[in-house]
Short mmCIF file of C-alpha atoms and ligand atoms in Angstrom, two decimals:
data_model
loop_
_atom_site.label_atom_id
_atom_site.label_comp_id
_atom_site.label_asym_id
_atom_site.label_seq_id
_atom_site.Cartn_x
_atom_site.Cartn_y
_atom_site.Cartn_z
CA MET A 1 -23.24 -20.98 4.85
CA LYS A 2 -22.74 -23.03 1.68
CA LYS A 3 -26.03 -23.51 -0.12
CA ILE A 4 -27.22 -27.08 -0.45
CA GLU A 5 -26.57 -28.55 -3.93
CA LEU A 6 -29.46 -29.49 -6.19
CA LEU A 7 -28.36 -32.55 -8.17
CA ALA A 8 -30.38 -33.60 -11.21
CA PRO A 9 -30.34 -36.66 -13.45
CA ALA A 10 -29.73 -36.67 -17.21
CA GLY A 11 -30.11 -39.50 -19.71
CA ASP A 12 -28.78 -37.46 -22.64
CA LEU A 13 -27.12 -34.14 -23.43
CA GLU A 14 -30.37 -32.29 -24.03
CA LYS A 15 -31.66 -33.29 -20.59
CA CYS A 16 -28.33 -32.36 -19.03
CA LYS A 17 -28.48 -28.85 -20.49
CA THR A 18 -32.15 -28.50 -19.53
CA ALA A 19 -31.40 -29.50 -15.93
CA ILE A 20 -28.62 -26.92 -15.67
CA LEU A 21 -30.64 -24.15 -17.34
CA TYR A 22 -33.63 -24.86 -15.08
CA GLY A 23 -31.50 -24.54 -11.94
CA ALA A 24 -29.51 -27.68 -11.11
CA ASP A 25 -26.16 -27.04 -9.44
CA ALA A 26 -24.88 -30.38 -10.67
CA VAL A 27 -26.00 -33.16 -12.99
CA TYR A 28 -25.23 -36.86 -12.75
CA LEU A 29 -25.10 -39.01 -15.84
CA GLY A 30 -23.80 -42.37 -16.94
CA GLY A 31 -21.39 -43.30 -19.66
CA LYS A 32 -21.90 -46.28 -21.92
CA LYS A 33 -19.68 -48.40 -19.69
CA PHE A 34 -19.39 -49.15 -15.98
CA SER A 35 -22.75 -47.55 -15.17
CA LEU A 36 -26.19 -48.70 -14.09
CA ARG A 37 -28.83 -47.63 -16.60
CA SER A 38 -26.08 -48.08 -19.20
CA ARG A 39 -28.69 -49.38 -21.64
CA ALA A 40 -30.41 -46.00 -21.52
CA SER A 41 -27.30 -43.86 -21.64
CA ASN A 42 -26.48 -41.74 -24.64
CA PHE A 43 -23.27 -40.34 -23.24
CA ASP A 44 -20.07 -41.28 -24.99
CA ILE A 45 -16.87 -39.51 -23.94
CA GLU A 46 -17.43 -36.64 -26.39
CA ASP A 47 -20.89 -36.05 -24.91
CA ILE A 48 -19.58 -36.16 -21.36
CA LYS A 49 -16.94 -33.60 -22.34
CA GLU A 50 -19.60 -31.36 -23.88
CA ALA A 51 -21.68 -31.74 -20.72
CA CYS A 52 -18.65 -30.72 -18.61
CA ASP A 53 -17.93 -27.69 -20.81
CA PHE A 54 -21.58 -26.61 -20.71
CA ALA A 55 -21.74 -27.14 -16.94
CA ARG A 56 -18.55 -25.16 -16.34
CA SER A 57 -19.85 -22.25 -18.40
CA HIS A 58 -22.97 -22.22 -16.18
CA ASN A 59 -21.15 -22.66 -12.88
CA ALA A 60 -22.35 -26.24 -12.47
CA ASN A 61 -20.70 -29.63 -12.08
CA ILE A 62 -20.95 -33.04 -13.72
CA HIS A 63 -20.93 -36.28 -11.74
CA VAL A 64 -20.56 -39.57 -13.58
CA THR A 65 -21.99 -42.83 -12.33
CA VAL A 66 -19.40 -45.61 -12.36
CA ASN A 67 -21.67 -47.67 -10.20
CA ILE A 68 -21.76 -51.22 -11.53
CA ILE A 69 -21.04 -54.11 -9.19
CA PRO A 70 -18.07 -55.31 -11.26
CA HIS A 71 -17.26 -58.93 -11.88
CA GLU A 72 -13.66 -59.85 -12.76
CA SER A 73 -14.26 -59.33 -16.46
CA ASP A 74 -15.77 -55.87 -15.96
CA PHE A 75 -12.52 -54.08 -15.08
CA GLU A 76 -11.07 -53.97 -18.56
CA GLY A 77 -10.43 -50.36 -19.55
CA ILE A 78 -11.50 -48.90 -16.20
CA LYS A 79 -8.21 -47.09 -15.49
CA GLU A 80 -8.15 -45.35 -18.86
CA TYR A 81 -11.84 -44.49 -18.49
CA LEU A 82 -11.34 -42.89 -15.06
CA LYS A 83 -8.28 -40.94 -16.25
CA THR A 84 -10.27 -39.65 -19.21
CA LEU A 85 -13.15 -38.54 -16.98
CA GLU A 86 -10.67 -36.60 -14.87
CA GLU A 87 -9.04 -34.99 -17.92
CA ILE A 88 -12.29 -33.82 -19.51
CA GLY A 89 -13.46 -32.03 -16.36
CA VAL A 90 -15.78 -34.41 -14.52
CA THR A 91 -16.08 -33.33 -10.88
CA ALA A 92 -17.06 -36.59 -9.23
CA ILE A 93 -17.66 -40.25 -9.85
CA ILE A 94 -20.35 -42.20 -8.04
CA VAL A 95 -19.12 -45.68 -7.12
CA ALA A 96 -20.79 -48.71 -5.62
CA SER A 97 -17.67 -50.84 -5.60
CA PRO A 98 -14.80 -50.16 -3.17
CA ALA A 99 -12.50 -51.63 -5.83
CA ILE A 100 -13.42 -48.93 -8.34
CA GLY A 101 -13.03 -46.30 -5.62
CA GLN A 102 -9.51 -47.53 -4.85
CA ILE A 103 -8.53 -47.57 -8.52
CA ALA A 104 -9.85 -44.02 -8.95
CA ARG A 105 -7.85 -42.78 -5.96
CA LYS A 106 -4.69 -44.14 -7.57
CA VAL A 107 -5.13 -43.18 -11.22
CA ALA A 108 -7.42 -40.12 -11.14
CA SER A 109 -6.87 -38.46 -7.79
CA LYS A 110 -8.60 -35.19 -8.72
CA LEU A 111 -11.95 -36.93 -9.16
CA GLU A 112 -14.16 -36.68 -6.10
CA ILE A 113 -15.42 -40.07 -5.00
CA HIS A 114 -19.05 -40.30 -3.98
CA LEU A 115 -20.19 -43.57 -2.45
CA SER A 116 -23.35 -44.70 -4.21
CA THR A 117 -26.67 -45.40 -2.59
CA GLN A 118 -26.11 -48.94 -3.90
CA LEU A 119 -23.93 -49.45 -0.81
CA SER A 120 -27.03 -49.07 1.37
CA ILE A 121 -25.31 -46.85 3.94
CA THR A 122 -27.74 -46.48 6.82
CA ASN A 123 -25.32 -45.81 9.72
CA TYR A 124 -22.18 -43.76 10.36
CA LYS A 125 -19.99 -46.80 11.15
CA SER A 126 -20.41 -47.96 7.57
CA VAL A 127 -18.91 -44.67 6.40
CA GLU A 128 -15.87 -45.21 8.65
CA TYR A 129 -15.38 -48.58 6.98
CA PHE A 130 -14.57 -46.78 3.72
CA ASP A 131 -11.93 -44.51 5.34
CA ASP A 132 -9.10 -45.79 3.16
CA ILE A 133 -10.91 -44.52 0.03
CA LYS A 134 -11.52 -41.17 1.74
CA PRO A 135 -14.86 -40.57 0.07
CA ASP A 136 -15.71 -36.94 -0.61
CA ARG A 137 -19.38 -37.71 -0.25
CA VAL A 138 -21.71 -40.49 0.82
CA VAL A 139 -25.06 -40.93 -0.90
CA LEU A 140 -27.19 -42.23 1.95
CA ALA A 141 -29.54 -45.13 1.43
CA ARG A 142 -33.06 -44.13 0.48
CA GLU A 143 -34.13 -46.39 3.34
CA CYS A 144 -32.83 -43.95 6.03
CA THR A 145 -35.25 -42.01 8.20
CA MET A 146 -34.87 -38.25 8.63
CA ASP A 147 -33.52 -38.81 12.17
CA GLU A 148 -30.91 -41.23 10.81
CA ILE A 149 -29.88 -38.71 8.15
CA ARG A 150 -29.38 -36.07 10.87
CA TYR A 151 -27.39 -38.46 13.04
CA ILE A 152 -25.14 -39.83 10.29
CA THR A 153 -24.45 -36.38 8.82
CA LYS A 154 -23.43 -35.12 12.24
CA ASN A 155 -21.16 -38.04 13.00
CA ILE A 156 -19.06 -38.43 9.88
CA ASN A 157 -16.23 -36.32 8.54
CA THR A 158 -17.42 -36.26 4.96
CA ASN A 159 -20.46 -34.88 3.14
CA THR A 160 -23.84 -36.51 2.71
CA GLU A 161 -26.20 -36.57 -0.24
CA THR A 162 -29.81 -37.66 0.05
CA PHE A 163 -32.56 -38.45 -2.41
CA ILE A 164 -35.32 -35.87 -2.54
CA HIS A 165 -37.45 -37.04 -5.45
CA GLY A 166 -38.08 -39.89 -7.88
CA GLY A 167 -38.44 -43.63 -8.18
CA MET A 168 -37.81 -45.98 -5.29
CA CYS A 169 -36.72 -49.61 -5.50
CA VAL A 170 -38.97 -52.05 -3.70
CA ASN A 171 -35.77 -53.71 -2.49
CA TYR A 172 -32.82 -51.94 -0.92
CA SER A 173 -31.29 -50.19 -3.94
CA GLY A 174 -28.62 -52.39 -5.40
CA ARG A 175 -29.69 -55.50 -3.55
CA CYS A 176 -32.22 -56.63 -6.06
CA THR A 177 -32.09 -59.53 -8.44
CA ILE A 178 -35.73 -59.65 -9.56
CA SER A 179 -34.72 -58.38 -12.97
CA ASN A 180 -31.86 -60.91 -13.19
CA ALA A 181 -34.19 -63.76 -12.33
CA LEU A 182 -37.05 -62.80 -14.63
CA THR A 183 -35.23 -61.36 -17.63
CA LEU A 184 -31.56 -62.34 -17.27
CA ARG A 185 -30.84 -58.61 -17.19
CA ASP A 186 -28.51 -57.76 -14.30
CA ALA A 187 -29.83 -54.76 -12.39
CA ASN A 188 -26.40 -54.20 -10.87
CA ARG A 189 -24.67 -54.10 -14.20
CA GLY A 190 -26.97 -51.63 -15.91
CA GLY A 191 -29.78 -53.87 -17.07
CA CYS A 192 -32.73 -53.45 -14.68
CA ALA A 193 -35.94 -54.32 -16.54
CA GLN A 194 -38.09 -52.70 -13.82
CA SER A 195 -39.58 -56.11 -13.13
CA CYS A 196 -40.91 -54.97 -9.77
CA ARG A 197 -43.27 -52.65 -11.63
CA TRP A 198 -44.78 -55.34 -13.84
CA LYS A 199 -48.29 -56.55 -13.10
CA TYR A 200 -48.59 -60.05 -11.69
CA HIS A 201 -51.27 -62.66 -11.08
CA LEU A 202 -50.98 -63.93 -7.51
CA TYR A 203 -51.60 -67.58 -6.68
CA ASP A 204 -51.92 -69.32 -3.32
CA GLY A 205 -51.10 -72.83 -4.44
CA GLU A 206 -53.53 -73.53 -7.28
CA ASN A 207 -55.88 -70.69 -6.34
CA LYS A 208 -55.63 -67.39 -8.06
CA ILE A 209 -56.02 -64.71 -5.39
CA SER A 210 -55.35 -61.59 -7.42
CA ASP A 211 -58.14 -59.56 -8.90
CA ASP A 212 -58.11 -59.83 -12.71
CA GLU A 213 -58.95 -56.14 -12.98
CA ILE A 214 -56.30 -54.91 -10.55
CA LEU A 215 -53.24 -57.09 -10.91
CA PHE A 216 -50.57 -57.12 -8.22
CA SER A 217 -47.45 -54.99 -8.59
CA MET A 218 -44.45 -54.83 -6.26
CA SER A 219 -43.85 -51.21 -7.23
CA SER A 220 -43.28 -48.58 -4.55
CA LYS A 221 -44.70 -45.12 -4.88
CA ASP A 222 -42.16 -42.53 -5.97
CA LEU A 223 -40.43 -40.39 -3.40
CA MET A 224 -41.50 -36.77 -3.08
CA ALA A 225 -39.84 -34.98 -0.17
CA ILE A 226 -40.90 -31.38 -0.74
CA ASP A 227 -41.73 -31.12 2.96
CA LYS A 228 -38.28 -32.42 3.97
CA VAL A 229 -36.09 -29.92 2.11
CA TYR A 230 -35.95 -27.56 5.11
CA ASP A 231 -35.02 -30.48 7.40
CA MET A 232 -32.26 -31.60 5.02
CA ILE A 233 -30.78 -28.10 4.96
CA GLU A 234 -31.01 -27.88 8.75
CA ALA A 235 -29.33 -31.31 9.04
CA ASN A 236 -26.32 -30.03 7.01
CA VAL A 237 -26.85 -32.42 4.14
CA SER A 238 -24.68 -31.24 1.22
CA SER A 239 -26.71 -32.32 -1.77
CA LEU A 240 -30.29 -33.16 -2.69
CA LYS A 241 -30.63 -35.67 -5.46
CA ILE A 242 -33.47 -36.11 -7.94
CA GLU A 243 -33.77 -39.63 -9.37
CA GLY A 244 -34.78 -40.30 -12.98
CA ARG A 245 -32.20 -40.58 -15.75
CA MET A 246 -34.90 -42.19 -17.92
CA LYS A 247 -37.40 -39.35 -17.42
CA SER A 248 -38.39 -36.83 -20.10
CA ASN A 249 -36.95 -33.40 -20.70
CA TYR A 250 -40.24 -31.85 -19.57
CA TYR A 251 -40.20 -33.84 -16.32
CA ILE A 252 -36.61 -32.79 -15.60
CA ALA A 253 -37.46 -29.13 -16.25
CA THR A 254 -40.57 -29.24 -14.05
CA VAL A 255 -39.02 -31.06 -11.11
CA VAL A 256 -35.69 -29.19 -11.15
CA LYS A 257 -37.40 -25.80 -11.39
CA THR A 258 -39.74 -26.67 -8.50
CA TYR A 259 -36.96 -27.74 -6.12
CA ARG A 260 -34.78 -24.80 -7.25
CA LYS A 261 -37.52 -22.35 -6.29
CA LEU A 262 -38.16 -24.11 -3.00
CA ILE A 263 -34.48 -24.18 -1.97
CA ASP A 264 -34.01 -20.53 -2.92
CA GLU A 265 -37.15 -19.56 -0.98
CA ILE A 266 -35.88 -21.32 2.14
CA TYR A 267 -32.49 -19.55 1.99
CA GLU A 268 -34.19 -16.23 1.30
CA THR A 269 -36.83 -16.41 4.03
CA LYS A 270 -34.70 -18.44 6.46
CA LYS A 271 -37.79 -20.25 7.63
CA ARG A 272 -39.66 -23.51 7.16
CA PRO A 273 -42.20 -23.24 4.32
CA ASP A 274 -45.74 -23.29 5.71
CA LYS A 275 -48.50 -25.67 4.63
CA ASP A 276 -49.68 -23.39 1.81
CA ARG A 277 -46.21 -23.15 0.30
CA ILE A 278 -45.67 -26.93 0.55
CA GLU A 279 -48.99 -27.50 -1.20
CA TYR A 280 -48.02 -24.98 -3.88
CA TYR A 281 -44.78 -26.84 -4.62
CA GLU A 282 -46.58 -30.19 -4.61
CA ARG A 283 -48.98 -28.80 -7.21
CA GLU A 284 -46.02 -27.70 -9.31
CA ILE A 285 -44.56 -31.24 -9.22
CA ALA A 286 -47.95 -32.68 -10.23
CA LYS A 287 -47.68 -30.80 -13.53
CA ALA A 288 -45.22 -33.43 -14.82
CA GLU A 289 -45.78 -37.10 -15.50
CA ASN A 290 -45.37 -39.10 -12.36
CA ARG A 291 -46.33 -42.11 -10.34
CA LEU A 292 -48.18 -41.54 -7.11
CA THR A 293 -45.79 -40.28 -4.45
CA SER A 294 -45.04 -40.68 -0.75
CA SER A 295 -42.34 -39.52 1.65
CA GLY A 296 -40.60 -42.90 1.41
CA PHE A 297 -38.74 -43.88 4.59
CA TYR A 298 -38.16 -40.34 5.86
CA ASP A 299 -41.00 -40.48 8.39
CA GLY A 300 -40.31 -44.12 9.31
CA LEU A 301 -40.99 -47.50 7.75
CA PRO A 302 -43.58 -47.03 4.98
CA ASP A 303 -46.85 -48.87 5.45
CA GLU A 304 -49.20 -50.08 2.71
CA SER A 305 -49.86 -46.46 1.71
CA GLY A 306 -46.35 -46.36 0.22
CA HIS A 307 -47.21 -49.09 -2.27
CA LEU A 308 -48.71 -48.77 -5.74
CA TYR A 309 -50.91 -51.90 -5.87
CA GLY A 310 -51.24 -52.05 -9.62
CA VAL A 311 -51.89 -48.35 -10.18
CA ASN A 312 -49.19 -46.83 -12.33
CA GLY A 313 -49.54 -43.12 -12.90
CA ALA A 314 -52.02 -40.72 -11.40
CA GLY A 315 -52.54 -37.21 -10.21
CA VAL A 316 -50.76 -35.52 -13.12
CA THR A 317 -52.54 -32.26 -13.83
CA HIS A 318 -50.93 -30.92 -17.01
CA ASP A 319 -49.99 -31.95 -20.55
CA PHE A 320 -46.71 -30.90 -22.10
CA ILE A 321 -47.65 -28.89 -25.19
CA GLY A 322 -44.41 -27.70 -26.72
CA VAL A 323 -41.06 -25.93 -26.55
CA ILE A 324 -40.31 -22.36 -27.56
CA LEU A 325 -37.75 -22.19 -30.35
CA ASP A 326 -37.77 -18.45 -30.96
CA GLN A 327 -39.89 -15.30 -30.80
CA ASP A 328 -40.07 -12.29 -33.12
CA ASP A 329 -42.17 -9.13 -32.90
CA ASP A 330 -45.34 -10.97 -33.92
CA TYR A 331 -45.15 -14.62 -32.97
CA ALA A 332 -43.47 -17.28 -30.90
CA TYR A 333 -42.21 -20.33 -32.80
CA VAL A 334 -43.32 -23.44 -30.94
CA GLN A 335 -42.24 -27.02 -31.54
CA THR A 336 -45.29 -29.17 -30.80
CA ARG A 337 -45.39 -32.11 -28.41
CA ASN A 338 -49.13 -32.59 -27.75
CA LEU A 339 -52.43 -31.50 -29.21
CA TYR A 340 -53.67 -27.97 -28.60
CA ARG A 341 -56.20 -25.71 -30.30
CA LEU A 342 -57.49 -22.16 -30.56
CA ASN A 343 -58.89 -20.73 -27.30
CA ASP A 344 -56.85 -23.08 -25.13
CA GLU A 345 -55.38 -21.44 -22.07
CA LEU A 346 -51.70 -22.37 -21.94
CA GLU A 347 -49.00 -21.80 -19.33
CA VAL A 348 -45.36 -20.97 -20.05
CA PHE A 349 -42.52 -21.76 -17.66
CA GLY A 350 -38.79 -21.58 -18.09
CA PRO A 351 -35.51 -20.71 -16.40
CA ASP A 352 -36.53 -17.02 -16.27
CA ILE A 353 -40.32 -17.18 -16.53
CA ASP A 354 -42.75 -18.40 -13.94
CA ASN A 355 -46.11 -19.83 -14.98
CA GLU A 356 -47.34 -17.02 -17.24
CA THR A 357 -50.64 -17.89 -18.93
CA PHE A 358 -52.21 -16.80 -22.21
CA VAL A 359 -55.09 -17.79 -24.48
CA VAL A 360 -54.25 -19.05 -27.96
CA THR A 361 -55.88 -16.75 -30.52
CA THR A 362 -53.69 -17.38 -33.58
CA ILE A 363 -51.98 -20.51 -34.88
CA ILE A 364 -50.13 -20.37 -38.21
CA ASP A 365 -48.72 -23.58 -39.67
CA GLU A 366 -45.59 -24.24 -41.76
CA ASN A 367 -47.49 -23.27 -44.97
CA ASP A 368 -48.37 -19.89 -43.48
CA GLU A 369 -52.00 -20.89 -43.12
CA ASN A 370 -54.17 -20.20 -40.10
CA VAL A 371 -55.26 -23.42 -38.39
CA GLU A 372 -57.54 -24.18 -35.48
CA LEU A 373 -55.83 -27.22 -34.08
CA VAL A 374 -52.31 -28.68 -33.89
CA ASN A 375 -51.91 -32.43 -33.63
CA ARG A 376 -48.61 -33.22 -35.36
CA PRO A 377 -45.80 -33.80 -32.85
CA MET A 378 -42.59 -31.88 -33.64
CA SER A 379 -44.34 -29.57 -36.15
CA VAL A 380 -43.33 -25.92 -35.68
CA MET A 381 -46.18 -23.44 -35.39
CA LYS A 382 -46.31 -19.68 -35.05
CA ILE A 383 -48.59 -18.69 -32.19
CA ASN A 384 -49.41 -15.47 -30.40
CA ILE A 385 -47.80 -15.15 -26.98
CA PRO A 386 -48.41 -11.68 -25.54
CA PHE A 387 -45.28 -11.57 -23.36
CA LYS A 388 -41.56 -12.19 -23.78
CA VAL A 389 -40.47 -15.82 -23.94
CA SER A 390 -37.08 -17.39 -24.59
CA LYS A 391 -35.70 -20.36 -26.46
CA GLY A 392 -36.08 -23.47 -24.31
CA ASP A 393 -39.11 -22.24 -22.33
CA MET A 394 -41.84 -24.88 -22.16
CA ILE A 395 -45.61 -24.71 -22.61
CA ARG A 396 -48.16 -26.85 -20.78
CA ARG A 397 -51.93 -27.03 -20.40
CA PHE A 398 -54.22 -28.10 -17.60
CA HIS A 399 -55.83 -31.47 -18.46
CA ASP A 400 -59.29 -31.22 -19.95
CA ASP A 401 -60.38 -34.13 -17.78
CA ASN A 402 -59.39 -32.57 -14.45
S1 SF4 B 1 -36.52 -54.49 -10.44
FE1 SF4 B 1 -37.38 -52.81 -9.24
S2 SF4 B 1 -36.53 -53.05 -7.16
FE2 SF4 B 1 -35.25 -54.27 -8.57
S3 SF4 B 1 -33.56 -52.88 -9.15
FE3 SF4 B 1 -35.17 -52.71 -10.73
S4 SF4 B 1 -36.42 -50.93 -10.05
FE4 SF4 B 1 -35.19 -51.62 -8.26
#
């Protein structure tokens, strides 16, 4: 049986490489044109090519979002762009516009076409509608229930991809113009200003009804579907997608590694993870920065518990301390991200290392002097780590205030 794909986001090359090294089977990214989140993208064609070369050398694939809702003026250069993506080794494009799908079929026929979640596909008949494009994959709407995912996957003759983790839109994805209205930034042409997550005063006529301390937000909780991975595999879904092209390198590493381990465990044990294992994986996810989470629509229409109500982040248990650059016989060389000091207990994780802990007993700064505390981001320190670590491994520490 073909193993389900783990598909991770990347906002730049470093994140792309991290995602692949930490266990993603494929990475999706956006170019500077024709993509949502285009404002955040650092991928020009050279970068996309480098991402493809890196992915190929690690047995992974690159998908490129070409998912704007194009107006007439947006098509300029699209044919050349699609041909170039095909030539440099991109596996798939993710499209929200049937027009872009049709153009791709004609000018870049080797590119797989994945229908974006922006199309809000929540039933199998909608997939049939796109028969002339012959999509290789359909990214189902985040608003589907688990039963609908099972039913659609069974009744279509192409593959399905579902979201497993990350931010949710308060509107159906792609059918939102809050950002357009409040900031003149078109969410469907790469400009979403996340206006749903702002904090608002609420008025009923002249009367303010919001609490000044806890302002109203339209923001949904993030999706976390750790407990649905087994169901997705059983339902024959082809790919599990993590959302978050704007998220940090540390977040990508933490979330990708967690889902990698979970998927591998399910294939190894061939059974549904029990409550203890689910809680273990949820604790792993909580080590990275996050909003509060829920299971989204997978168990049915979310009630008020799926809403954030003015709270932004919570429940994160660990700080990201630094990245390993190298290790010799005596010390590891660590690039600093957050404050740490002597006697801290730190945890190392990486592609080949799983939550090994140690106590900091020596810190030597760039002037070869022993120091007690490190508080300069990006400074490189020599510290004692009593086990083997590798370049790219990450260090974190349990919050003092937990
Ligand atoms: S404003 Fe919010 S709901 Fe609208 S597209 Fe942006 S993130 Fe989604």
